[in-house]
Short mmCIF file of C-alpha atoms in Angstrom, two decimals:
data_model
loop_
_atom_site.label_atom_id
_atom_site.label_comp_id
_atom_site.label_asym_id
_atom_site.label_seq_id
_atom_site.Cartn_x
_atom_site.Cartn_y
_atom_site.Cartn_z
CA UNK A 23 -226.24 45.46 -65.74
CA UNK A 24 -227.36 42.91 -68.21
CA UNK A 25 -228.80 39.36 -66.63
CA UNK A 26 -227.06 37.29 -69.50
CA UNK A 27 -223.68 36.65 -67.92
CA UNK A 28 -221.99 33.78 -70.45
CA UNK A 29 -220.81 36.22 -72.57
CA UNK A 30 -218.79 37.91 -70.22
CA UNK A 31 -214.82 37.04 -69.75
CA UNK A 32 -213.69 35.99 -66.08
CA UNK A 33 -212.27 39.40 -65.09
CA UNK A 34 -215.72 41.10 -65.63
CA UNK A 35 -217.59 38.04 -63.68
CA UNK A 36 -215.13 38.81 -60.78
CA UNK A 37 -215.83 42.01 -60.77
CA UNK A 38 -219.37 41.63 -60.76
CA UNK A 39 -218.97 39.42 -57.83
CA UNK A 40 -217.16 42.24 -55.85
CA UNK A 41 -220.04 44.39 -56.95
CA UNK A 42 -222.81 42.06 -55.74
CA UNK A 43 -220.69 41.51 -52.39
CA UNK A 44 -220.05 45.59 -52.39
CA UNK A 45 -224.31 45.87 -51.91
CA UNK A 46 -225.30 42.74 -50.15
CA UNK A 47 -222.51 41.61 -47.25
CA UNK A 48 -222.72 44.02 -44.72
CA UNK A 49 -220.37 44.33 -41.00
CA UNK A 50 -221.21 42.36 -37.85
CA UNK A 51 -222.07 45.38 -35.72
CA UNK A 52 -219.80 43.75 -33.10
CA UNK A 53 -217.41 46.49 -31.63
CA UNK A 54 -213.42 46.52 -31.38
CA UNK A 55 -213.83 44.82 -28.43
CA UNK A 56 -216.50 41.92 -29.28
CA UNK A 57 -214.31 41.24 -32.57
CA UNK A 58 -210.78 40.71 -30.55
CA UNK A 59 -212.68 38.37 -28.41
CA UNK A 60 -214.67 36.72 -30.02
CA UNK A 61 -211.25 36.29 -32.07
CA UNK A 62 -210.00 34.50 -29.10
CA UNK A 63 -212.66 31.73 -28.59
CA UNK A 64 -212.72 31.51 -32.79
CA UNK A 65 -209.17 30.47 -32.74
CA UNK A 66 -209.05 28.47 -29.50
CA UNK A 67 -212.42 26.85 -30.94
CA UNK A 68 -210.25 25.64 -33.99
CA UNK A 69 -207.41 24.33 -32.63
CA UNK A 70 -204.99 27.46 -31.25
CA UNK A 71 -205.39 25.98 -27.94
CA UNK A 72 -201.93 26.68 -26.58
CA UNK A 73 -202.03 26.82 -22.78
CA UNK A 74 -201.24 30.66 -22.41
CA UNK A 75 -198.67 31.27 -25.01
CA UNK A 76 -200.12 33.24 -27.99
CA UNK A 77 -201.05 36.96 -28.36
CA UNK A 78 -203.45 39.17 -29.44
CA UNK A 79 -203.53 42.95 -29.90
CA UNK A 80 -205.59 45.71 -31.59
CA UNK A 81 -204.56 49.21 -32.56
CA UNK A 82 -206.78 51.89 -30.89
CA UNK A 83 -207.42 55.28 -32.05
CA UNK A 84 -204.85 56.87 -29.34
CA UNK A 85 -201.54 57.14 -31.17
CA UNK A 86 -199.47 54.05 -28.89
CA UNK A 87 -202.41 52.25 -27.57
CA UNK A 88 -203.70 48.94 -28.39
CA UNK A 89 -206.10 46.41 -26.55
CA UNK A 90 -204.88 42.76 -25.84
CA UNK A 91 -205.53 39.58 -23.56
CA UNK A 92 -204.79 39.38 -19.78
CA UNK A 93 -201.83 37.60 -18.44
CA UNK A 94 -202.94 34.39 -16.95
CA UNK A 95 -206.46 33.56 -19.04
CA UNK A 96 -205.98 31.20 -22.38
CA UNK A 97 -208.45 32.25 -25.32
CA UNK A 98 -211.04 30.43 -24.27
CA UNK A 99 -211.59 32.92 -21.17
CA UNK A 100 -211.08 36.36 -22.69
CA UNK A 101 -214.50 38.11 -22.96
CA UNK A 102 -214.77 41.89 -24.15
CA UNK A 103 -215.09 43.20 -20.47
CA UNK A 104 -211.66 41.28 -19.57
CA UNK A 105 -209.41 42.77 -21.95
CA UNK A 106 -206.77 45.59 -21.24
CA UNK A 107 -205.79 48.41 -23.00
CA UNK A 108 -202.19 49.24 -23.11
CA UNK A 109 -199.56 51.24 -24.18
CA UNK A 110 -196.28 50.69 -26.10
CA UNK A 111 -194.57 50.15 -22.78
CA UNK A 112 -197.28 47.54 -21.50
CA UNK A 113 -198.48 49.92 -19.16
CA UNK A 114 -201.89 49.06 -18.25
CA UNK A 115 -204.08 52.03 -18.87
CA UNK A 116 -207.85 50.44 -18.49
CA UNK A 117 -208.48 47.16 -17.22
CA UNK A 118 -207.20 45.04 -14.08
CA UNK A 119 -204.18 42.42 -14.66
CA UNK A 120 -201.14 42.79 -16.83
CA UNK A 121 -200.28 42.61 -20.33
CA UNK A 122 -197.76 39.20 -21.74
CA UNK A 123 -194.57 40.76 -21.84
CA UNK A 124 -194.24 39.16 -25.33
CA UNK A 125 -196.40 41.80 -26.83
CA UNK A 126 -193.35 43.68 -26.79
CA UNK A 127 -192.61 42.58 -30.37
CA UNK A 128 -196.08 43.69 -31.40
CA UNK A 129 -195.66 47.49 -30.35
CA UNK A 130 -192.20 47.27 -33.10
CA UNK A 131 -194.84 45.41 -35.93
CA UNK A 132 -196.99 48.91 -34.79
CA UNK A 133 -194.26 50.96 -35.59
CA UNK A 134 -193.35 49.38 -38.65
CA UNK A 135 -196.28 49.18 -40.30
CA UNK A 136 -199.22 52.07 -40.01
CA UNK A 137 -201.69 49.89 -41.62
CA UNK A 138 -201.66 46.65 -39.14
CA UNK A 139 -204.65 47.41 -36.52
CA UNK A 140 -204.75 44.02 -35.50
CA UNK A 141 -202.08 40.88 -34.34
CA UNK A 142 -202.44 37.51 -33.53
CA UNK A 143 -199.43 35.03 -32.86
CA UNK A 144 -200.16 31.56 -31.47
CA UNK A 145 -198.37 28.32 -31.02
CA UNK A 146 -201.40 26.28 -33.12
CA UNK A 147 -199.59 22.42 -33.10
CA UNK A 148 -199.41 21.77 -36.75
CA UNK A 149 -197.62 25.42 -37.55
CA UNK A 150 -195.70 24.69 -34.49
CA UNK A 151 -194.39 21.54 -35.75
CA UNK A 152 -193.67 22.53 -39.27
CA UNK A 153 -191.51 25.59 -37.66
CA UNK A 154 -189.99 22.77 -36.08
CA UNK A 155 -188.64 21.74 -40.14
CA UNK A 156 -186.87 24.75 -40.01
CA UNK A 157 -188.91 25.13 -43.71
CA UNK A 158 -190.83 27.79 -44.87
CA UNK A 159 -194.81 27.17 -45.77
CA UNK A 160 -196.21 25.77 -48.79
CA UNK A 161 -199.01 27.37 -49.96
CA UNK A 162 -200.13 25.50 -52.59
CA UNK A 163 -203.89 25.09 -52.74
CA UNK A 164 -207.08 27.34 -53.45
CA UNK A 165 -207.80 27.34 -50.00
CA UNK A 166 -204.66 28.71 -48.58
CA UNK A 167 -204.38 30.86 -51.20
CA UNK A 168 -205.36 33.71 -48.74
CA UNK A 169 -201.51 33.32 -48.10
CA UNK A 170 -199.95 32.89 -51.19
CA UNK A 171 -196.72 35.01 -51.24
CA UNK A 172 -198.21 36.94 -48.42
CA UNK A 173 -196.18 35.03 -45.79
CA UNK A 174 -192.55 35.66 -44.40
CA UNK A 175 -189.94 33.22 -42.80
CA UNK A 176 -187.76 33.40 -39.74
CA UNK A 177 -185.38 30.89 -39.78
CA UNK A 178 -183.37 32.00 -36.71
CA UNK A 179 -185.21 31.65 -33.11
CA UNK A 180 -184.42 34.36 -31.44
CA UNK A 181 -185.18 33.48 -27.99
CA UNK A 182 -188.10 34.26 -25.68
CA UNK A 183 -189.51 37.13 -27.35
CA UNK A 184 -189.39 39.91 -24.48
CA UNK A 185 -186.84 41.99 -25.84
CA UNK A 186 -186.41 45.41 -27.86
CA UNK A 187 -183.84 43.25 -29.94
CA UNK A 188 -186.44 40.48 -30.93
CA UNK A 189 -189.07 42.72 -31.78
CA UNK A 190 -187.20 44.55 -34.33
CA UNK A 191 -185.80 41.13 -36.03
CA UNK A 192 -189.98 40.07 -35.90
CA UNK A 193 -190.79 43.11 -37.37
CA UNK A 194 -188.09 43.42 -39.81
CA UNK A 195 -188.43 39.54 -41.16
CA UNK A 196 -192.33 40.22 -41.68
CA UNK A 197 -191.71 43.25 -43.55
CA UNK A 198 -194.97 44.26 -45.78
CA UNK A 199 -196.06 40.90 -45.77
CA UNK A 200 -199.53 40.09 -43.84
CA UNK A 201 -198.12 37.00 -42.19
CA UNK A 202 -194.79 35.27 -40.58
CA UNK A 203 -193.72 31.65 -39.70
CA UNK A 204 -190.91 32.01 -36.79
CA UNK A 205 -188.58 28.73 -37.13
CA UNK A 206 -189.24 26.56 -33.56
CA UNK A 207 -192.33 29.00 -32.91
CA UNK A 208 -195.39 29.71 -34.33
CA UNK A 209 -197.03 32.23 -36.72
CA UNK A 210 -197.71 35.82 -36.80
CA UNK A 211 -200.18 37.33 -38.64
CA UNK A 212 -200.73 41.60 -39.09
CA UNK A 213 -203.53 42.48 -40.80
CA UNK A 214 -205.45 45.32 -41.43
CA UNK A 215 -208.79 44.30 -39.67
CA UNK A 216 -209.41 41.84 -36.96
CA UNK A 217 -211.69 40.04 -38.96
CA UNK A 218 -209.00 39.54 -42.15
CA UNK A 219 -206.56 38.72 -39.06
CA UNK A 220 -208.83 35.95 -37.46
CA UNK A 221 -209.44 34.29 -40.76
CA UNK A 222 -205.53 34.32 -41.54
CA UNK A 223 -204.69 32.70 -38.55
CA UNK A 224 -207.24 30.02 -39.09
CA UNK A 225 -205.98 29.94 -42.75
CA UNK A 226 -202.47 29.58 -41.80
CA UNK A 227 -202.79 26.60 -39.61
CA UNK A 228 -204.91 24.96 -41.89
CA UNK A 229 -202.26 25.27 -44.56
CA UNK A 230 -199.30 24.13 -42.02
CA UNK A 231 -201.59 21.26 -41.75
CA UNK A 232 -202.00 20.34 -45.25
CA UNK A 233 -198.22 21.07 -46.07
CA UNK A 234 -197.21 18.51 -43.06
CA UNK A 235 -199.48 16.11 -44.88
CA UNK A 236 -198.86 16.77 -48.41
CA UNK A 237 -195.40 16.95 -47.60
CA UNK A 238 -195.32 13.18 -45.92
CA UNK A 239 -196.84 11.44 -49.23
CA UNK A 240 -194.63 12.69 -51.58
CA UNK A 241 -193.00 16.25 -53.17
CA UNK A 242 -195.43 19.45 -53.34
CA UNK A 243 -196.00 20.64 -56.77
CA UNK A 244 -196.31 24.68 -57.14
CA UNK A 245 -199.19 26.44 -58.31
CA UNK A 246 -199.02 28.64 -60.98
CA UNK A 247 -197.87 31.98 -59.67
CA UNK A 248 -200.48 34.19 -61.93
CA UNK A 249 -203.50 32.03 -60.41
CA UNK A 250 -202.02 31.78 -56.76
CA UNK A 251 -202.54 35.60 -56.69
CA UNK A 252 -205.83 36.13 -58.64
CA UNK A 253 -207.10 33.10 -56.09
CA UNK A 254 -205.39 35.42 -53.13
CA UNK A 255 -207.24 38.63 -54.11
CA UNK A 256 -210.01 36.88 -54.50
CA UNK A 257 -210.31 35.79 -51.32
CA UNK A 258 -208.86 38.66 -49.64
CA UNK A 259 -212.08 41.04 -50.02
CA UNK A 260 -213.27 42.87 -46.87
CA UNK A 261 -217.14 41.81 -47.65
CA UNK A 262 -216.01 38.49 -47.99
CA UNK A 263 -213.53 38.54 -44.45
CA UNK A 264 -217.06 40.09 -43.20
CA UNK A 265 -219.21 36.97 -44.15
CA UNK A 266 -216.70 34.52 -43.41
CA UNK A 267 -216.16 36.13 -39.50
CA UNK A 268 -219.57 36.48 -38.69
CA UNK A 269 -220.01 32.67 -39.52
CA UNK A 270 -217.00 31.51 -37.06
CA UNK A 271 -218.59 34.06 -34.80
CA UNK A 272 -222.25 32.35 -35.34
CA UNK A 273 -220.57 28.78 -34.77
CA UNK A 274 -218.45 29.81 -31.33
CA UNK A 275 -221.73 31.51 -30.04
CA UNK A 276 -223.87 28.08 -30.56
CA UNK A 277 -220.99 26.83 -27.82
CA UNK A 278 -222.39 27.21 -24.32
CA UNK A 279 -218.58 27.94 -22.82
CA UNK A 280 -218.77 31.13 -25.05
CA UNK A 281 -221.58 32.77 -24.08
CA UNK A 282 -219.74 35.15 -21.93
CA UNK A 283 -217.47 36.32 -24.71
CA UNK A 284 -219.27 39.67 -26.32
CA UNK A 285 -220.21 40.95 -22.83
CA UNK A 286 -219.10 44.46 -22.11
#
């Protein structure tokens, strides 16, 4: 590959961007488990602090099975040796405690869709009070373009999400997109790694954020549809979800509360 790169048009300097990320952004090493929790104290690090409403699940190799949080401990307490591993009924299979019954809904998303392995909902404030607008998000700057038209809307609230009837309206409104805003809720976000999961969540609040603000000075102008998806694939590279974890990871770590998290 030649060194003189000004002659070359933007698609081929992408693509040689995706080829330099291909060879030189590796994995974490961190197992299934480390990832989910270090997930956990990520998000409750940057500002999914929601008492102990919220979610998260991974799909394991077991048809039926996925790993998720204890009952009773916020993010900020799950560490890899806490978590449980369930099945589609919430039967605990390893682990001591019991699963939220919420996760109900995320055993129909499972169903639904054979490429989610991982799912994270949370009640983070400023998507909490923009489902509050009854509205759906904005997604219009580079940033959040991680989202662009790659998030659903629930406008109804269906209640307490516990039963067989709310799961299949949760997984039905997502549909085959990565993410969801439930009106008078909170977000949901399938993806298929934990990493790309992690980094959607924190991308989603971030953009509820910015919409709540944008949306308070004046009227938000769209972004051009063609450049909100080349910005979303962009982003949306599994070297790049790699790099971008492992520095959230590097940041929780540095917190002394969090050095429990990756023990097994």
């Amino acid at each position: 590959m030649s060194n003189d790169t000004f002659n070359l048009d933007k698609d081929q300097l992408i693509q040689r961007a995706f080829d330099q990320m291909e060879q030189h952004i590796q994995g974490t090493g961190y197992s299934l488990r480390q990832k989910l929790a270090l997930t956990c104290r990520i998000l409750f690090d940057n500002g999914h602090d929601s008492g102990l409403a919220g979610q998260i699940t991974a799909r394991m190799e077991q048809p039926g099975t996925f790993l998720t949080q204890r009952l009773g401990l916020g993010f900020d307490e799950i560490s890899a040796n806490n978590l449980l591993l369930v099945d589609e009924n919430l039967q605990v299979l390893e682990g001591d405690g019991m699963a939220n019954p919420a996760n109900r809904f995320h055993a129909w998303v499972y169903r639904a869709r054979p490429d989610v392995r991982c799912i994270i909902h949370t009640h983070a404030v400023h998507t909490a009070a923009l489902s509050m607008l009854e509205v759906p998000l904005e997604v219009s700057h580079m940033d959040n373009c991680v989202l662009y038209d790659d998030v659903a809307f629930l406008p109804k609230w269906p209640g307490v999400p516990v039963g067989n009837e709310e799961g299949e309206l949760i997984a039905s409104a997502l549909g085959n997109k990565r993410a969801l805003l439930l009106a008078h809720h909170g977000l949901l976000v399938a993806c298929g790694s934990i990493e790309e999961a992690c980094l959607l969540s924190l991308a989603f609040e971030r953009a509820a954020r910015m919409h709540l603000l944008a949306a308070s000075a004046g009227k938000i102008q769209p972004i051009d549809p063609e450049l909100g998806r080349e910005a979303h694939d962009w982003i949306l590279r599994a070297q790049r979800s790699a790099a971008a974890f492992a520095y959230y990871a590097r940041r929780s770590l540095k917190q002394p509360h969090n050095a429990d998290c990756v023990r097994e």
